[in-house]
Amino acid sequence: MKTIQKLLIAAILVAFPLMLTAQDKDKNTETVKFTTSISCANCVNKIMTNLPQEKGVKDVKCDLATKEVAVTYQKDKNNPAEIKKAIEKLGYTAKLVTADNTVKKDK
């Protein structure tokens, strides 16, 4: 019985720090949206295949109907300007959508 208790306590002690680390990773990510010039399923496929290869990019979602691309990335490894450049490098226009759902104009 004592062996089972010791194993259970050891498992809890190992699992607790892992849960805290997972929570910290969520705080380090951010999601940004871009309005793009994607127009077909091949465009979506190109972005979904290439954008995750960029440094720090964790998730990419494309919406062909609205022509929006949402990118979740690690804040310490990438930024919206670099992600915008990566989309443009693939041959598409990209304009950052701000929090109030308006397209941010380039300077």
Coordinates of N, CA, C and O in Angstrom, one line a residue:
M1 N 0.8 -1.2 0.0 CA 0.0 0.0 0.0 C 0.9 1.3 0.0 O 0.6 2.2 -0.7
K2 N 2.0 1.3 0.8 CA 2.8 2.4 0.9 C 3.5 2.6 -0.5 O 3.8 3.8 -0.8
T3 N 3.8 1.6 -1.2 CA 4.5 1.7 -2.5 C 3.6 2.4 -3.5 O 4.0 3.2 -4.2
I4 N 2.3 2.1 -3.4 CA 1.4 2.7 -4.3 C 1.2 4.2 -4.0 O 1.2 5.0 -4.9
Q5 N 1.2 4.5 -2.7 CA 1.1 5.9 -2.3 C 2.4 6.7 -2.8 O 2.3 7.8 -3.3
K6 N 3.5 6.1 -2.7 CA 4.8 6.7 -3.1 C 4.8 6.9 -4.6 O 5.2 8.0 -5.1
L7 N 4.3 5.9 -5.3 CA 4.3 6.1 -6.8 C 3.3 7.2 -7.2 O 3.5 7.9 -8.1
L8 N 2.2 7.2 -6.5 CA 1.2 8.2 -6.8 C 1.7 9.6 -6.5 O 1.5 10.6 -7.4
I9 N 2.4 9.8 -5.4 CA 3.0 11.1 -5.1 C 4.1 11.5 -6.1 O 4.1 12.6 -6.5
A10 N 4.9 10.5 -6.5 CA 5.9 10.8 -7.5 C 5.3 11.2 -8.8 O 5.8 12.1 -9.5
A11 N 4.2 10.6 -9.2 CA 3.6 10.9 -10.5 C 3.0 12.3 -10.4 O 3.1 13.1 -11.4
I12 N 2.4 12.7 -9.3 CA 1.9 14.0 -9.2 C 3.0 15.1 -9.2 O 2.9 16.1 -9.8
L13 N 4.1 14.8 -8.5 CA 5.2 15.7 -8.5 C 5.8 15.9 -9.9 O 6.3 17.0 -10.2
V14 N 5.8 14.9 -10.7 CA 6.3 15.0 -12.1 C 5.3 15.7 -13.0 O 5.7 16.6 -13.8
A15 N 4.1 15.5 -12.8 CA 3.0 16.0 -13.7 C 2.8 17.5 -13.4 O 2.5 18.3 -14.4
F16 N 2.9 18.0 -12.2 CA 2.6 19.3 -11.9 C 3.4 20.4 -12.6 O 2.9 21.3 -13.2
P17 N 4.8 20.2 -12.6 CA 5.6 21.2 -13.3 C 5.3 21.2 -14.9 O 5.4 22.2 -15.5
L18 N 5.0 20.0 -15.4 CA 4.7 19.9 -16.8 C 3.4 20.7 -17.2 O 3.3 21.4 -18.2
M19 N 2.4 20.7 -16.3 CA 1.2 21.5 -16.5 C 1.5 23.0 -16.4 O 1.0 23.7 -17.2
L20 N 2.4 23.4 -15.5 CA 2.7 24.8 -15.4 C 3.5 25.2 -16.7 O 3.3 26.4 -17.2
T21 N 4.4 24.4 -17.2 CA 5.1 24.8 -18.4 C 4.2 24.9 -19.6 O 4.3 25.8 -20.4
A22 N 3.2 24.1 -19.7 CA 2.2 24.2 -20.8 C 1.4 25.5 -20.7 O 1.2 26.1 -21.7
Q23 N 1.1 25.9 -19.5 CA 0.4 27.2 -19.4 C 1.3 28.4 -19.8 O 0.8 29.3 -20.4
D24 N 2.6 28.3 -19.4 CA 3.5 29.4 -19.8 C 3.6 29.5 -21.3 O 3.8 30.6 -21.8
K25 N 3.6 28.4 -22.0 CA 3.8 28.5 -23.5 C 2.6 29.2 -24.1 O 2.7 29.9 -25.1
D26 N 1.4 29.0 -23.5 CA 0.2 29.7 -24.1 C 0.3 31.2 -23.9 O -0.2 32.0 -24.8
K27 N 1.0 31.7 -22.9 CA 1.1 33.1 -22.6 C 2.1 33.7 -23.6 O 2.1 34.9 -23.9
N28 N 3.0 32.9 -24.2 CA 4.0 33.4 -25.1 C 3.5 33.4 -26.6 O 4.3 33.8 -27.4
T29 N 2.3 33.0 -26.8 CA 1.8 33.0 -28.2 C 0.8 34.1 -28.4 O 0.2 34.6 -27.5
E30 N 0.7 34.5 -29.7 CA -0.2 35.5 -30.1 C -0.8 35.1 -31.5 O -0.1 34.5 -32.3
T31 N -2.0 35.5 -31.8 CA -2.6 35.2 -33.0 C -2.9 36.5 -33.7 O -3.5 37.4 -33.2
V32 N -2.5 36.6 -35.0 CA -2.8 37.8 -35.8 C -3.5 37.3 -37.1 O -3.4 36.2 -37.5
K33 N -4.3 38.3 -37.6 CA -5.1 38.0 -38.9 C -4.6 38.9 -40.0 O -4.3 40.1 -39.7
F34 N -4.5 38.4 -41.2 CA -4.2 39.2 -42.3 C -5.3 39.0 -43.4 O -5.8 37.9 -43.6
T35 N -5.6 40.1 -44.1 CA -6.5 40.0 -45.3 C -5.5 39.8 -46.4 O -4.5 40.6 -46.5
T36 N -5.7 38.8 -47.2 CA -4.8 38.5 -48.3 C -5.5 38.4 -49.6 O -6.7 38.6 -49.7
S37 N -4.7 38.1 -50.7 CA -5.2 38.1 -52.0 C -5.4 36.6 -52.5 O -5.4 36.3 -53.7
I38 N -5.6 35.7 -51.5 CA -5.8 34.3 -51.9 C -7.1 34.2 -52.6 O -8.1 34.9 -52.3
S39 N -7.2 33.3 -53.7 CA -8.4 33.3 -54.5 C -8.9 31.8 -54.8 O -9.9 31.7 -55.4
C40 N -8.1 30.8 -54.4 CA -8.5 29.5 -54.7 C -7.9 28.5 -53.7 O -7.1 28.8 -52.8
A41 N -8.3 27.2 -53.9 CA -7.8 26.2 -52.9 C -6.3 26.0 -53.0 O -5.7 25.7 -52.0
N42 N -5.8 26.2 -54.2 CA -4.3 26.1 -54.4 C -3.6 27.1 -53.6 O -2.5 26.9 -53.0
C43 N -4.1 28.3 -53.5 CA -3.6 29.4 -52.8 C -3.5 29.1 -51.3 O -2.5 29.2 -50.6
V44 N -4.7 28.5 -50.8 CA -4.8 28.1 -49.4 C -3.8 27.0 -49.1 O -3.1 27.1 -48.1
N45 N -3.7 26.1 -50.0 CA -2.7 25.0 -49.8 C -1.3 25.5 -49.8 O -0.5 25.0 -48.9
K46 N -0.9 26.5 -50.6 CA 0.4 27.0 -50.6 C 0.7 27.7 -49.3 O 1.8 27.5 -48.7
I47 N -0.2 28.4 -48.8 CA 0.0 29.1 -47.5 C 0.1 28.1 -46.3 O 0.9 28.2 -45.5
M48 N -0.9 27.1 -46.3 CA -0.9 26.1 -45.3 C 0.3 25.2 -45.3 O 0.7 24.7 -44.2
T49 N 1.0 25.1 -46.4 CA 2.2 24.3 -46.5 C 3.4 25.0 -46.1 O 4.3 24.5 -45.4
N50 N 3.5 26.3 -46.6 CA 4.8 27.0 -46.4 C 4.9 27.9 -45.1 O 5.9 28.0 -44.5
L51 N 3.8 28.5 -44.7 CA 3.8 29.4 -43.6 C 4.2 28.7 -42.2 O 5.0 29.3 -41.5
P52 N 3.8 27.5 -42.0 CA 4.2 26.8 -40.8 C 5.7 26.5 -40.7 O 6.2 26.3 -39.6
Q53 N 6.4 26.7 -41.8 CA 7.8 26.5 -41.8 C 8.6 27.7 -41.3 O 9.8 27.6 -41.0
E54 N 7.9 28.8 -41.2 CA 8.5 30.0 -40.6 C 8.8 29.9 -39.1 O 8.1 29.2 -38.4
K55 N 9.9 30.5 -38.7 CA 10.3 30.4 -37.3 C 9.2 30.9 -36.3 O 8.6 32.0 -36.5
G56 N 8.9 30.1 -35.4 CA 8.0 30.4 -34.3 C 6.5 30.3 -34.7 O 5.6 30.5 -33.8
V57 N 6.1 29.9 -35.9 CA 4.7 29.8 -36.3 C 4.2 28.5 -35.7 O 4.8 27.4 -36.0
K58 N 3.1 28.5 -35.0 CA 2.6 27.3 -34.3 C 1.3 26.8 -35.0 O 1.0 25.6 -35.0
D59 N 0.5 27.7 -35.6 CA -0.7 27.3 -36.3 C -1.1 28.3 -37.3 O -0.9 29.5 -37.2
V60 N -1.7 27.8 -38.4 CA -2.1 28.7 -39.5 C -3.5 28.2 -39.9 O -3.8 27.0 -40.1
K61 N -4.4 29.2 -40.1 CA -5.8 28.9 -40.5 C -6.1 29.9 -41.6 O -5.9 31.1 -41.5
C62 N -6.6 29.3 -42.7 CA -7.0 30.1 -43.9 C -8.5 30.0 -44.1 O -9.1 29.0 -44.0
D63 N -9.1 31.2 -44.4 CA -10.6 31.2 -44.7 C -10.7 31.8 -46.1 O -10.5 33.0 -46.3
L64 N -10.9 30.9 -47.1 CA -11.0 31.4 -48.5 C -12.2 32.3 -48.7 O -12.1 33.3 -49.5
A65 N -13.3 32.1 -48.0 CA -14.5 33.0 -48.2 C -14.2 34.4 -47.9 O -14.6 35.3 -48.6
T66 N -13.5 34.6 -46.8 CA -13.2 36.0 -46.3 C -11.8 36.5 -46.8 O -11.4 37.6 -46.5
K67 N -11.0 35.5 -47.3 CA -9.6 35.8 -47.8 C -8.7 36.2 -46.6 O -7.8 36.9 -46.7
E68 N -9.0 35.6 -45.4 CA -8.2 35.9 -44.2 C -7.3 34.7 -43.8 O -7.7 33.6 -44.0
V69 N -6.2 35.1 -43.3 CA -5.2 34.1 -42.8 C -4.9 34.4 -41.3 O -4.5 35.6 -41.1
A70 N -5.2 33.5 -40.4 CA -4.9 33.7 -39.0 C -3.7 32.9 -38.7 O -3.6 31.7 -39.0
V71 N -2.7 33.5 -38.0 CA -1.4 32.9 -37.7 C -1.2 33.0 -36.2 O -1.2 34.1 -35.7
T72 N -1.0 31.9 -35.6 CA -0.6 31.8 -34.2 C 0.9 31.6 -34.1 O 1.4 30.7 -34.7
Y73 N 1.6 32.5 -33.4 CA 3.1 32.4 -33.4 C 3.6 32.7 -32.0 O 2.9 33.2 -31.1
Q74 N 4.9 32.3 -31.8 CA 5.6 32.6 -30.5 C 6.1 34.0 -30.6 O 6.9 34.3 -31.5
K75 N 5.7 34.8 -29.6 CA 6.1 36.3 -29.6 C 7.6 36.5 -29.5 O 8.1 37.4 -30.1
D76 N 8.3 35.6 -28.9 CA 9.8 35.8 -28.8 C 10.5 35.3 -30.0 O 11.8 35.5 -30.1
K77 N 9.9 34.6 -30.9 CA 10.6 34.1 -32.1 C 10.1 34.8 -33.4 O 10.8 34.6 -34.4
N78 N 9.0 35.5 -33.4 CA 8.5 36.1 -34.7 C 7.7 37.3 -34.4 O 7.4 37.6 -33.2
N79 N 7.2 38.0 -35.4 CA 6.4 39.2 -35.2 C 5.5 39.3 -36.4 O 5.8 38.8 -37.5
P80 N 4.4 40.1 -36.3 CA 3.5 40.3 -37.5 C 4.2 40.8 -38.8 O 3.8 40.4 -39.9
A81 N 5.2 41.7 -38.6 CA 5.8 42.2 -39.8 C 6.6 41.1 -40.6 O 6.5 41.1 -41.8
E82 N 7.2 40.2 -39.9 CA 7.9 39.1 -40.5 C 7.0 38.1 -41.1 O 7.2 37.5 -42.2
I83 N 5.9 37.9 -40.5 CA 4.8 37.0 -41.0 C 4.2 37.6 -42.3 O 4.0 36.8 -43.3
K84 N 4.0 38.9 -42.3 CA 3.5 39.6 -43.5 C 4.5 39.4 -44.6 O 4.1 39.1 -45.7
K85 N 5.8 39.6 -44.3 CA 6.8 39.4 -45.4 C 6.8 38.0 -45.9 O 7.0 37.7 -47.1
A86 N 6.6 37.0 -45.0 CA 6.6 35.6 -45.5 C 5.4 35.3 -46.4 O 5.5 34.6 -47.4
I87 N 4.2 35.9 -46.1 CA 3.0 35.7 -47.0 C 3.3 36.4 -48.3 O 3.0 35.8 -49.4
E88 N 3.9 37.6 -48.3 CA 4.2 38.3 -49.5 C 5.2 37.6 -50.4 O 5.2 37.6 -51.6
K89 N 6.2 36.9 -49.7 CA 7.2 36.2 -50.4 C 6.6 35.0 -51.2 O 7.1 34.6 -52.2
L90 N 5.4 34.5 -50.7 CA 4.7 33.5 -51.4 C 3.9 34.0 -52.6 O 3.4 33.2 -53.4
G91 N 3.9 35.3 -52.8 CA 3.2 35.9 -53.9 C 1.8 36.5 -53.7 O 1.1 36.8 -54.6
Y92 N 1.5 36.7 -52.4 CA 0.2 37.3 -52.1 C 0.3 38.6 -51.3 O 1.3 38.8 -50.7
T93 N -0.7 39.4 -51.4 CA -0.7 40.6 -50.6 C -1.2 40.3 -49.2 O -1.9 39.3 -49.0
A94 N -0.7 41.0 -48.2 CA -1.1 40.8 -46.9 C -1.3 42.1 -46.1 O -0.3 42.9 -46.1
K95 N -2.4 42.3 -45.5 CA -2.7 43.5 -44.7 C -3.1 43.0 -43.3 O -4.1 42.3 -43.2
L96 N -2.5 43.6 -42.3 CA -2.8 43.2 -40.9 C -4.2 43.7 -40.6 O -4.6 44.8 -40.8
V97 N -5.0 42.8 -40.0 CA -6.3 43.2 -39.5 C -6.2 43.5 -38.0 O -5.7 42.7 -37.2
T98 N -6.6 44.7 -37.6 CA -6.5 45.1 -36.2 C -7.6 44.6 -35.4 O -8.5 43.9 -35.9
A99 N -7.5 44.8 -34.1 CA -8.5 44.3 -33.1 C -9.9 44.7 -33.4 O -10.8 44.0 -33.1
D100 N -10.1 45.9 -34.0 CA -11.4 46.4 -34.3 C -11.9 45.9 -35.6 O -12.8 46.5 -36.2
N101 N -11.3 44.9 -36.2 CA -11.6 44.3 -37.5 C -11.5 45.2 -38.7 O -12.2 45.1 -39.7
T102 N -10.6 46.2 -38.6 CA -10.3 47.0 -39.7 C -8.9 46.7 -40.3 O -8.1 46.3 -39.5
V103 N -8.8 46.9 -41.6 CA -7.5 46.6 -42.2 C -6.6 47.7 -41.9 O -6.9 48.9 -42.1
K104 N -5.4 47.4 -41.4 CA -4.4 48.5 -41.1 C -3.7 48.9 -42.4 O -3.2 48.0 -43.1
K105 N -3.7 50.2 -42.6 CA -3.1 50.7 -43.9 C -1.6 50.7 -43.7 O -1.1 51.1 -42.7
D106 N -1.0 50.3 -44.8 CA 0.5 50.4 -44.9 C 0.9 51.9 -45.0 O 0.3 52.7 -45.6
K107 N 2.1 52.2 -44.4 CA 2.6 53.6 -44.5 C 3.5 53.7 -45.7 O 4.1 52.9 -46.2

